[in-house]
XYZ file of C-alpha atoms in Angstrom:
598
model
C -45.131 23.460 -71.475
C -48.168 24.104 -69.291
C -51.390 25.228 -70.908
C -52.145 28.957 -70.754
C -55.207 28.188 -68.700
C -52.939 27.520 -65.743
C -52.871 30.743 -63.819
C -49.397 31.909 -62.965
C -47.636 29.540 -65.312
C -45.220 30.894 -67.939
C -46.755 31.373 -71.379
C -45.966 28.782 -74.016
C -44.546 29.906 -77.378
C -46.954 30.352 -80.297
C -48.013 27.109 -81.872
C -47.051 25.131 -78.734
C -49.336 23.471 -76.221
C -50.365 26.872 -74.935
C -51.759 28.121 -78.246
C -55.435 28.345 -78.993
C -55.415 25.424 -81.421
C -55.701 21.898 -80.144
C -52.178 20.436 -79.839
C -51.405 17.719 -82.341
C -50.758 14.291 -80.931
C -47.113 13.319 -81.193
C -46.520 10.691 -83.843
C -45.544 7.240 -82.682
C -41.809 6.620 -82.599
C -39.787 3.411 -82.536
C -38.884 4.260 -78.945
C -42.403 4.617 -77.545
C -43.158 2.172 -74.724
C -46.508 2.164 -72.982
C -46.399 2.844 -69.223
C -47.923 -0.539 -68.403
C -45.189 -2.220 -70.431
C -42.572 -0.193 -68.576
C -44.155 -1.238 -65.274
C -43.836 -4.923 -66.134
C -40.177 -4.461 -67.055
C -39.436 -2.512 -63.862
C -41.334 -4.998 -61.712
C -39.550 -8.033 -63.148
C -36.158 -6.381 -62.597
C -37.116 -5.426 -59.040
C -38.482 -8.893 -58.296
C -35.155 -10.405 -59.310
C -33.469 -8.001 -56.905
C -35.912 -8.950 -54.139
C -35.160 -12.634 -54.697
C -31.405 -12.552 -55.174
C -29.830 -9.302 -53.945
C -27.743 -9.832 -50.789
C -28.183 -7.537 -47.803
C -25.208 -5.251 -48.287
C -25.480 -3.100 -45.186
C -25.870 -4.410 -41.637
C -27.854 -1.251 -40.895
C -30.636 -2.729 -43.011
C -30.720 -5.779 -40.751
C -30.320 -4.207 -37.337
C -32.113 -0.892 -37.823
C -35.040 -2.008 -39.983
C -35.566 -5.774 -40.302
C -35.062 -6.403 -36.583
C -37.495 -3.727 -35.286
C -40.045 -4.944 -37.854
C -39.575 -8.496 -36.590
C -40.029 -7.211 -33.034
C -43.383 -5.610 -33.882
C -44.589 -8.785 -35.582
C -43.079 -11.471 -33.330
C -42.339 -9.593 -30.078
C -38.595 -10.189 -30.011
C -35.588 -8.993 -31.978
C -32.303 -7.122 -31.799
C -32.258 -3.447 -30.828
C -29.703 -0.797 -31.761
C -28.969 2.319 -29.738
C -30.857 4.392 -32.316
C -34.126 2.848 -31.032
C -33.413 3.645 -27.422
C -35.967 6.273 -26.310
C -32.997 8.282 -25.036
C -31.888 8.919 -28.638
C -35.001 8.119 -30.733
C -33.534 8.688 -34.194
C -35.527 6.028 -36.036
C -39.133 6.307 -37.199
C -41.590 3.748 -35.843
C -44.150 4.825 -38.451
C -41.787 3.715 -41.213
C -41.244 0.394 -39.425
C -44.956 -0.089 -38.719
C -45.907 0.157 -42.392
C -43.566 -2.700 -43.235
C -44.675 -4.728 -40.225
C -48.257 -4.481 -41.488
C -47.186 -5.872 -44.856
C -45.365 -8.761 -43.208
C -48.297 -9.434 -40.877
C -50.646 -9.610 -43.859
C -48.528 -12.484 -45.189
C -49.269 -14.401 -41.981
C -52.962 -14.359 -42.918
C -52.222 -16.238 -46.131
C -51.696 -20.015 -46.408
C -48.301 -21.638 -45.769
C -47.001 -18.725 -43.748
C -43.427 -18.813 -42.472
C -41.127 -16.131 -41.153
C -38.862 -16.380 -44.187
C -42.013 -16.050 -46.273
C -42.758 -12.765 -44.467
C -39.225 -11.555 -45.201
C -39.571 -12.112 -48.937
C -43.167 -10.899 -49.021
C -41.990 -7.526 -47.674
C -39.261 -7.487 -50.299
C -41.795 -8.260 -53.051
C -43.974 -5.408 -51.791
C -41.007 -3.037 -51.916
C -40.243 -4.198 -55.476
C -43.855 -3.549 -56.472
C -43.991 -0.054 -54.944
C -40.652 0.830 -56.524
C -41.901 -0.304 -59.941
C -45.018 1.857 -59.605
C -42.898 4.897 -58.767
C -40.496 4.185 -61.626
C -43.388 3.816 -64.038
C -44.830 7.174 -62.970
C -41.591 9.015 -63.710
C -41.149 7.070 -66.947
C -44.637 8.164 -68.042
C -43.932 11.815 -67.290
C -40.579 11.733 -69.116
C -42.251 10.048 -72.090
C -44.971 12.717 -72.288
C -42.990 15.777 -71.201
C -39.592 15.254 -72.803
C -39.223 12.515 -75.384
C -40.107 8.803 -75.711
C -36.493 8.032 -76.546
C -35.327 9.718 -73.321
C -37.895 7.638 -71.422
C -36.515 4.445 -72.959
C -32.948 5.361 -72.020
C -34.181 6.239 -68.530
C -35.653 2.740 -68.216
C -32.448 1.115 -69.469
C -30.312 3.092 -67.023
C -32.430 1.791 -64.144
C -32.965 -1.870 -65.003
C -29.398 -2.647 -66.108
C -27.574 -0.852 -63.291
C -26.220 -2.713 -60.246
C -27.051 0.367 -58.177
C -30.769 -0.206 -58.677
C -30.277 -3.940 -58.101
C -29.166 -2.982 -54.576
C -31.609 -0.157 -53.962
C -34.929 -1.207 -55.496
C -35.987 -3.771 -52.875
C -33.788 -2.729 -49.946
C -35.508 -2.086 -46.635
C -33.778 1.258 -46.049
C -35.025 4.841 -45.579
C -32.755 5.910 -48.421
C -34.530 3.434 -50.730
C -37.885 4.720 -49.526
C -36.681 8.276 -50.205
C -35.706 7.112 -53.695
C -39.305 5.959 -54.281
C -40.647 9.353 -53.258
C -38.022 11.090 -55.414
C -39.442 9.269 -58.436
C -42.900 10.553 -57.508
C -41.835 14.041 -56.438
C -39.811 14.719 -59.569
C -42.712 13.407 -61.657
C -45.060 15.907 -60.042
C -42.752 18.870 -60.513
C -41.863 17.923 -64.100
C -45.439 17.383 -65.219
C -47.159 20.695 -66.031
C -50.045 19.053 -67.867
C -53.296 19.935 -66.121
C -51.603 22.576 -64.001
C -48.568 22.980 -61.793
C -48.340 20.271 -59.127
C -46.125 22.014 -56.611
C -48.133 20.940 -53.562
C -48.200 17.305 -54.699
C -44.462 17.374 -55.387
C -43.713 18.880 -51.976
C -45.945 16.265 -50.351
C -44.028 13.411 -52.015
C -40.662 14.784 -50.925
C -42.048 15.423 -47.419
C -43.176 11.796 -47.114
C -39.713 10.608 -48.168
C -37.981 13.038 -45.842
C -40.137 12.591 -42.755
C -40.776 8.851 -42.878
C -37.484 8.023 -44.554
C -34.465 10.304 -44.663
C -34.820 14.063 -43.987
C -31.915 15.058 -46.222
C -33.714 13.739 -49.312
C -35.961 16.810 -49.251
C -33.001 18.807 -50.589
C -33.659 17.256 -53.996
C -36.775 19.378 -54.454
C -34.832 22.650 -54.012
C -34.203 23.223 -57.764
C -37.907 22.770 -58.522
C -38.931 25.214 -55.791
C -36.385 27.673 -57.161
C -37.909 27.226 -60.617
C -41.378 27.906 -59.210
C -40.149 31.032 -57.430
C -38.282 32.461 -60.437
C -41.122 31.906 -62.901
C -43.657 33.344 -60.452
C -41.711 36.564 -59.950
C -41.126 36.893 -63.672
C -44.887 36.804 -64.164
C -47.609 39.051 -62.736
C -48.873 39.554 -59.184
C -51.502 36.861 -59.516
C -48.832 34.340 -60.450
C -46.913 35.164 -57.254
C -50.038 34.690 -55.144
C -50.828 31.390 -56.851
C -47.264 30.178 -56.275
C -47.479 31.109 -52.579
C -50.775 29.248 -52.232
C -49.361 26.142 -53.884
C -46.372 26.317 -51.571
C -48.614 26.705 -48.515
C -50.647 23.667 -49.533
C -47.424 21.707 -49.839
C -46.257 22.861 -46.400
C -49.596 21.915 -44.834
C -49.406 18.474 -46.451
C -45.896 18.069 -45.020
C -47.099 19.099 -41.560
C -49.823 16.456 -41.724
C -47.209 13.805 -42.516
C -45.025 15.068 -39.672
C -48.019 14.921 -37.315
C -48.670 11.287 -38.216
C -45.009 10.464 -37.631
C -45.027 12.385 -34.324
C -48.090 10.503 -33.068
C -46.974 6.996 -34.081
C -43.368 7.327 -32.912
C -44.586 9.055 -29.752
C -46.867 6.088 -29.065
C -43.950 3.649 -29.276
C -41.313 5.766 -27.522
C -43.864 6.966 -24.913
C -42.401 10.451 -25.054
C -42.617 13.535 -27.258
C -40.072 13.100 -30.018
C -39.629 14.590 -33.490
C -37.590 11.864 -35.151
C -36.611 13.806 -38.327
C -35.219 16.607 -36.141
C -33.272 14.076 -34.043
C -31.772 12.564 -37.202
C -30.644 15.947 -38.521
C -29.306 17.021 -35.130
C -27.312 13.811 -34.681
C -25.795 13.912 -38.162
C -24.884 17.607 -38.161
C -24.703 18.918 -34.590
C -23.747 15.871 -32.491
C -20.342 17.260 -31.524
C -16.884 15.678 -31.047
C -16.822 11.914 -30.483
C -20.361 11.543 -31.777
C -22.107 11.676 -35.110
C -21.635 9.596 -38.257
C -17.904 10.299 -38.660
C -17.012 7.906 -35.817
C -18.080 5.032 -38.100
C -15.454 5.905 -40.715
C -14.693 8.540 -43.327
C -13.916 8.380 -47.031
C -12.132 10.680 -49.528
C -14.121 13.113 -51.671
C -13.974 10.854 -54.721
C -15.626 7.873 -52.977
C -18.979 8.414 -54.705
C -17.353 8.874 -58.098
C -15.730 5.436 -57.793
C -18.869 3.896 -56.343
C -21.195 5.268 -59.007
C -18.826 4.203 -61.761
C -19.073 0.665 -60.383
C -22.825 0.736 -59.996
C -23.842 2.726 -63.106
C -20.729 2.567 -65.353
C -21.398 4.565 -68.560
C -24.707 5.904 -67.218
C -22.881 7.777 -64.448
C -20.466 9.303 -66.960
C -23.429 10.423 -69.041
C -25.208 11.825 -65.972
C -22.199 13.972 -65.088
C -21.846 15.089 -68.723
C -25.522 16.029 -69.146
C -25.283 19.749 -68.394
C -22.025 20.346 -70.346
C -23.490 18.483 -73.319
C -26.686 20.505 -73.130
C -24.646 23.715 -73.020
C -22.596 22.683 -76.051
C -25.766 21.765 -77.888
C -27.190 25.240 -77.280
C -23.946 26.897 -78.378
C -23.293 24.945 -81.567
C -26.747 23.846 -82.684
C -27.966 25.752 -85.723
C -31.632 25.058 -85.014
C -32.567 27.120 -81.983
C -36.257 26.315 -81.757
C -36.683 25.816 -78.031
C -37.888 28.690 -75.904
C -35.986 30.169 -72.981
C -38.497 28.590 -70.606
C -37.853 25.157 -72.133
C -34.087 25.579 -71.768
C -34.411 26.698 -68.148
C -36.666 23.761 -67.384
C -34.106 21.373 -68.893
C -31.428 22.822 -66.622
C -33.738 22.476 -63.614
C -34.386 18.833 -64.479
C -30.635 18.173 -64.536
C -29.816 20.082 -61.338
C -30.920 17.700 -58.535
C -28.248 15.103 -59.320
C -25.429 17.663 -59.296
C -26.758 19.187 -56.074
C -26.937 15.822 -54.309
C -23.510 14.663 -55.496
C -21.904 17.947 -54.386
C -23.536 17.906 -50.929
C -22.639 14.340 -50.060
C -19.175 14.338 -51.627
C -18.318 17.127 -49.186
C -19.372 15.025 -46.161
C -16.575 12.972 -44.517
C -18.774 9.947 -43.723
C -19.890 8.269 -46.947
C -21.915 5.149 -47.689
C -23.266 3.752 -50.937
C -26.883 3.936 -49.725
C -26.607 7.714 -49.286
C -26.773 7.992 -53.089
C -30.021 6.029 -53.418
C -32.384 9.050 -53.274
C -30.581 10.603 -56.245
C -30.748 7.533 -58.515
C -33.867 8.828 -60.319
C -32.079 12.103 -61.056
C -28.953 10.240 -62.183
C -30.954 8.093 -64.601
C -32.773 11.148 -65.985
C -29.506 13.027 -66.549
C -27.954 10.001 -68.238
C -30.964 9.553 -70.527
C -30.990 13.232 -71.521
C -27.240 13.170 -72.183
C -27.468 10.079 -74.382
C -30.356 11.665 -76.285
C -28.250 14.778 -76.942
C -25.288 12.663 -78.095
C -27.431 10.618 -80.479
C -29.051 13.769 -81.857
C -25.603 15.161 -82.649
C -24.334 11.781 -83.852
C -27.259 11.491 -86.211
C -26.160 14.496 -88.264
C -26.294 13.634 -91.979
C -24.809 16.852 -93.339
C -21.721 15.709 -95.326
C -20.036 19.032 -94.550
C -19.693 18.036 -90.905
C -17.232 15.488 -89.500
C -20.042 13.397 -87.993
C -21.957 13.499 -91.266
C -19.053 11.837 -93.064
C -19.238 8.733 -90.872
C -21.302 5.963 -92.532
C -24.632 5.313 -90.861
C -23.903 1.631 -90.250
C -20.640 2.516 -88.507
C -22.486 5.001 -86.282
C -24.997 2.324 -85.359
C -22.204 -0.134 -84.597
C -20.391 2.329 -82.320
C -23.515 3.271 -80.376
C -24.617 -0.353 -80.106
C -21.239 -1.488 -78.816
C -21.199 1.183 -76.114
C -24.770 0.570 -74.918
C -24.597 -3.228 -75.106
C -21.197 -3.183 -73.414
C -22.648 -1.122 -70.577
C -25.564 -3.549 -70.214
C -23.194 -6.539 -70.180
C -20.964 -4.985 -67.529
C -23.991 -4.113 -65.388
C -25.416 -7.633 -65.605
C -22.011 -9.171 -64.920
C -21.657 -7.088 -61.768
C -25.157 -7.999 -60.550
C -24.530 -11.698 -61.056
C -21.076 -11.343 -59.555
C -22.505 -9.778 -56.395
C -25.113 -12.504 -56.095
C -22.654 -15.383 -56.514
C -20.059 -13.803 -54.230
C -22.061 -12.574 -51.269
C -25.461 -14.295 -51.105
C -24.368 -17.093 -48.745
C -25.809 -15.434 -45.580
C -29.311 -15.732 -47.078
C -28.946 -19.443 -47.876
C -27.598 -21.337 -44.871
C -30.443 -21.134 -42.331
C -33.019 -23.407 -43.971
C -31.868 -26.573 -42.094
C -32.803 -24.941 -38.784
C -36.433 -25.690 -39.594
C -35.786 -29.414 -39.277
C -32.871 -29.760 -36.845
C -33.359 -26.818 -34.488
C -35.403 -26.707 -31.297
C -37.611 -23.961 -29.955
C -35.631 -21.229 -28.218
C -32.195 -22.331 -29.477
C -29.402 -19.753 -29.619
C -27.698 -19.050 -32.955
C -24.412 -17.287 -32.232
C -22.305 -14.887 -34.276
C -18.694 -13.880 -33.675
C -16.692 -12.085 -36.333
C -19.589 -12.573 -38.763
C -22.043 -10.531 -36.652
C -22.547 -7.991 -39.437
C -23.581 -10.692 -41.937
C -26.589 -11.799 -39.889
C -29.544 -11.340 -42.299
C -32.409 -11.045 -39.772
C -34.398 -12.915 -37.148
C -36.861 -13.743 -39.936
C -34.326 -16.396 -40.957
C -34.413 -18.064 -37.520
C -37.480 -20.307 -37.060
C -38.990 -21.750 -33.883
C -38.448 -18.722 -31.681
C -34.662 -19.023 -32.043
C -32.651 -15.998 -30.935
C -29.492 -14.472 -32.373
C -26.673 -14.031 -29.845
C -23.192 -12.532 -30.049
C -19.911 -13.986 -28.794
C -16.763 -11.917 -28.326
C -14.593 -11.342 -31.396
C -11.900 -8.832 -32.361
C -14.615 -6.226 -32.963
C -14.641 -3.724 -30.111
C -17.531 -1.421 -30.996
C -21.125 -1.370 -29.767
C -23.250 -4.324 -30.857
C -27.060 -4.390 -30.828
C -28.860 -5.499 -27.704
C -32.311 -7.061 -27.525
C -35.733 -5.466 -27.279
C -37.292 -6.106 -23.892
C -39.840 -8.911 -24.033
C -41.588 -7.782 -20.847
C -45.345 -8.154 -21.237
C -47.323 -8.256 -17.987
C -47.927 -4.775 -16.670
C -46.039 -3.094 -19.488
C -48.460 -3.371 -22.407
C -47.695 -4.240 -25.997
C -44.241 -3.534 -27.432
C -42.787 -2.400 -24.135
C -39.317 -2.861 -25.621
C -39.898 0.220 -27.747
C -40.150 2.530 -24.731
C -38.253 0.769 -21.932
C -34.713 2.159 -21.798
C -32.275 -0.638 -22.725
C -29.043 -1.041 -20.743
C -25.586 -0.371 -22.140
C -26.594 1.849 -25.061
C -24.569 4.880 -26.153
C -24.109 7.027 -29.264
C -20.298 6.875 -29.213
C -19.823 3.297 -30.427
C -18.344 2.309 -27.059
C -18.331 -1.441 -26.515
C -20.747 -2.897 -23.971
C -19.672 -6.312 -22.682
C -23.246 -7.002 -21.632
C -24.110 -7.620 -25.285
C -22.134 -10.882 -25.379
C -23.024 -14.425 -24.416
C -20.731 -17.327 -23.554
C -20.011 -19.739 -26.392
C -21.082 -22.648 -24.217
C -24.630 -21.246 -24.368
C -24.678 -21.478 -28.187
C -26.590 -24.262 -29.895
C -25.549 -23.121 -33.359
C -22.761 -20.889 -34.656
C -22.263 -19.017 -37.927
C -18.710 -18.521 -39.141
C -16.665 -18.001 -42.308
C -13.387 -19.682 -43.123
C -10.832 -18.407 -45.648
C -7.980 -20.833 -46.478
C -5.127 -18.340 -45.981
C -6.558 -16.565 -42.934
C -4.835 -16.678 -39.562
C -6.842 -17.579 -36.464
C -6.663 -15.511 -33.282
C -7.624 -16.232 -29.707
C -10.964 -14.447 -30.137
C -11.501 -15.594 -33.730
C -10.449 -19.238 -34.027
C -11.353 -21.309 -37.075
C -14.574 -22.765 -35.700
C -15.276 -24.496 -39.006
C -12.062 -26.540 -38.623
C -12.855 -27.373 -34.995
C -14.553 -30.684 -35.787
C -14.163 -31.797 -32.186
C -16.775 -29.310 -30.989
C -18.760 -28.322 -34.090
C -20.509 -30.117 -36.945
C -21.150 -28.502 -40.308
C -24.872 -28.167 -40.999
C -24.818 -26.031 -44.157
C -21.969 -24.341 -46.015
C -22.032 -22.064 -49.047
C -19.082 -20.588 -50.990
C -18.240 -17.017 -50.029
C -15.843 -14.800 -51.962
C -12.439 -14.282 -50.370
C -12.059 -10.622 -51.313
C -8.543 -10.342 -49.873
C -7.165 -12.965 -52.312
C -9.339 -12.135 -55.329
C -8.188 -9.735 -58.046
C -10.011 -6.401 -58.251
C -11.492 -7.240 -61.655
C -12.974 -10.520 -60.370
C -14.384 -8.704 -57.339
C -15.917 -6.026 -59.555
C -17.729 -8.263 -62.057
C -18.492 -11.928 -62.496
C -15.802 -13.931 -64.277
C -16.403 -17.589 -65.096
C -14.228 -20.261 -63.508
C -12.940 -21.491 -66.840
C -9.451 -22.700 -67.819
C -8.995 -19.853 -70.286
C -9.264 -17.289 -67.446
C -5.742 -16.597 -66.096
C -5.149 -17.801 -62.548
C -4.603 -14.275 -61.209
C -8.144 -13.339 -62.347
C -9.786 -16.446 -60.930
C -12.075 -15.898 -57.972
C -10.837 -17.257 -54.637
C -13.329 -18.702 -52.205
C -13.934 -19.346 -48.546
C -17.012 -20.924 -47.044
C -19.787 -19.442 -44.930
C -21.207 -22.089 -42.628
C -23.906 -22.834 -40.118
C -22.407 -25.064 -37.411
C -24.101 -27.152 -34.735
C -22.507 -27.826 -31.386
C -21.609 -31.451 -30.871
C -23.395 -33.089 -27.991
C -20.964 -34.867 -25.684
C -21.879 -38.456 -24.972
């Protein structure tokens, strides 16, 4: 509850924080964790993700790592989204990360791969700060036990293992969702509507515009409470909203100026993103890259959050049942409405994006804070009901030790499944981050490292030392591949590739043959071999072609087509007691060097 001194805020019930007497400090509970302790836990979990999480989405490589590499090293791969004709990517967002990577070059023992991981560590750190802020607000506003469950839902979920240190606008929007929700939830010291709007505006303008929808329930709350109060409250609410809008306009101005500098034209990138995704028309827009059924996110979130997703979905029904059947109705109407508002963003986000034909896992990232909050509140409600000691009730007849055993088994089982999936993902798909180290010793300046069918597994140019360039050779893929930023310097100024119109770009995923190079121009080649796979004319087994290629480095890579669903979902040990049908099947992901004819 906000203090009564806050003008325009709803009045607290007698005896609450809004009363004349000084509020009593809440007694310590077994679940209380200090914010600094929570930060350390979040940061360690995020650091592990930064070190070991594979790059799951080639968009992260081509749309974010490559432009950042271009700003720092003046060459890199360019997608059509960065063509000034389309301009649907923010250069301000890229520039911030390029500055972080460039700072690493000022430190001793600098390498490009060091820059890559330094940026990831910075993302892990920022994410931990944002998580800690929301944890602190939940701890002080709701309940320390809810805050603890919130922390558990985040650190033991594979979804956060992917999202926390990913270089993606949706991850950045997730950071600002942590902050924005914290501002709106925290009424201590006054309503923070403008600050909350600013946080969501930063995430929407620099990151992903659609993430601003998550603040809608909080703005609705502000509006309803204002109109239920007096005239002064309405005026105060309008002023707070105006301050938030002005803050958003300032962010948009910064984005307009920086992206305009790079594109050398007047562009409003957030508008271009929204227009492309919603109004692009037939043959364009996100749907040309594939569509999924409505239940895609349900399956995905069950994989990435297991029991926490079930709890998040059940939060509002459980809260409703608690209000209906609980005998102790001590909470005020305002408190109940606020609880519903806190739960609403996750439902809103899930409904909006489940209705969209084109679906990707990363589209859920901005709602992860809301999912974790819902799950924590739901588990708190369940434990409150489960803790009933009245022998007249069914729950009260269950022995306390049995209750503890049941709850412990469920929570520990969820943690085990989450950890098994994280480790399973790392062991199965981390090969593309491991095979490039030998290039430092055996490669020459300006060598070409080529990719055929494995083009989408290329991690980034940060992994190619000595000014080596990534090139593409023809495979069975017939869509549009990235081109290269122009490296023209004389007469064009710095970063001319950002504003010079690249050839062969289009927004319809139409193949451009100019993106390919001949295999004879390749010094190195990256390929994957699966034992039962069939070669084709465009995708031969290069790894088996020992006449023309030498293996430099090979790492096991999961053969998903031959591996059982359970073994793909979580890590299973390669032990004799595991039935053969559940054993993981492997291929190998290799860096090859062309043999020199003598």
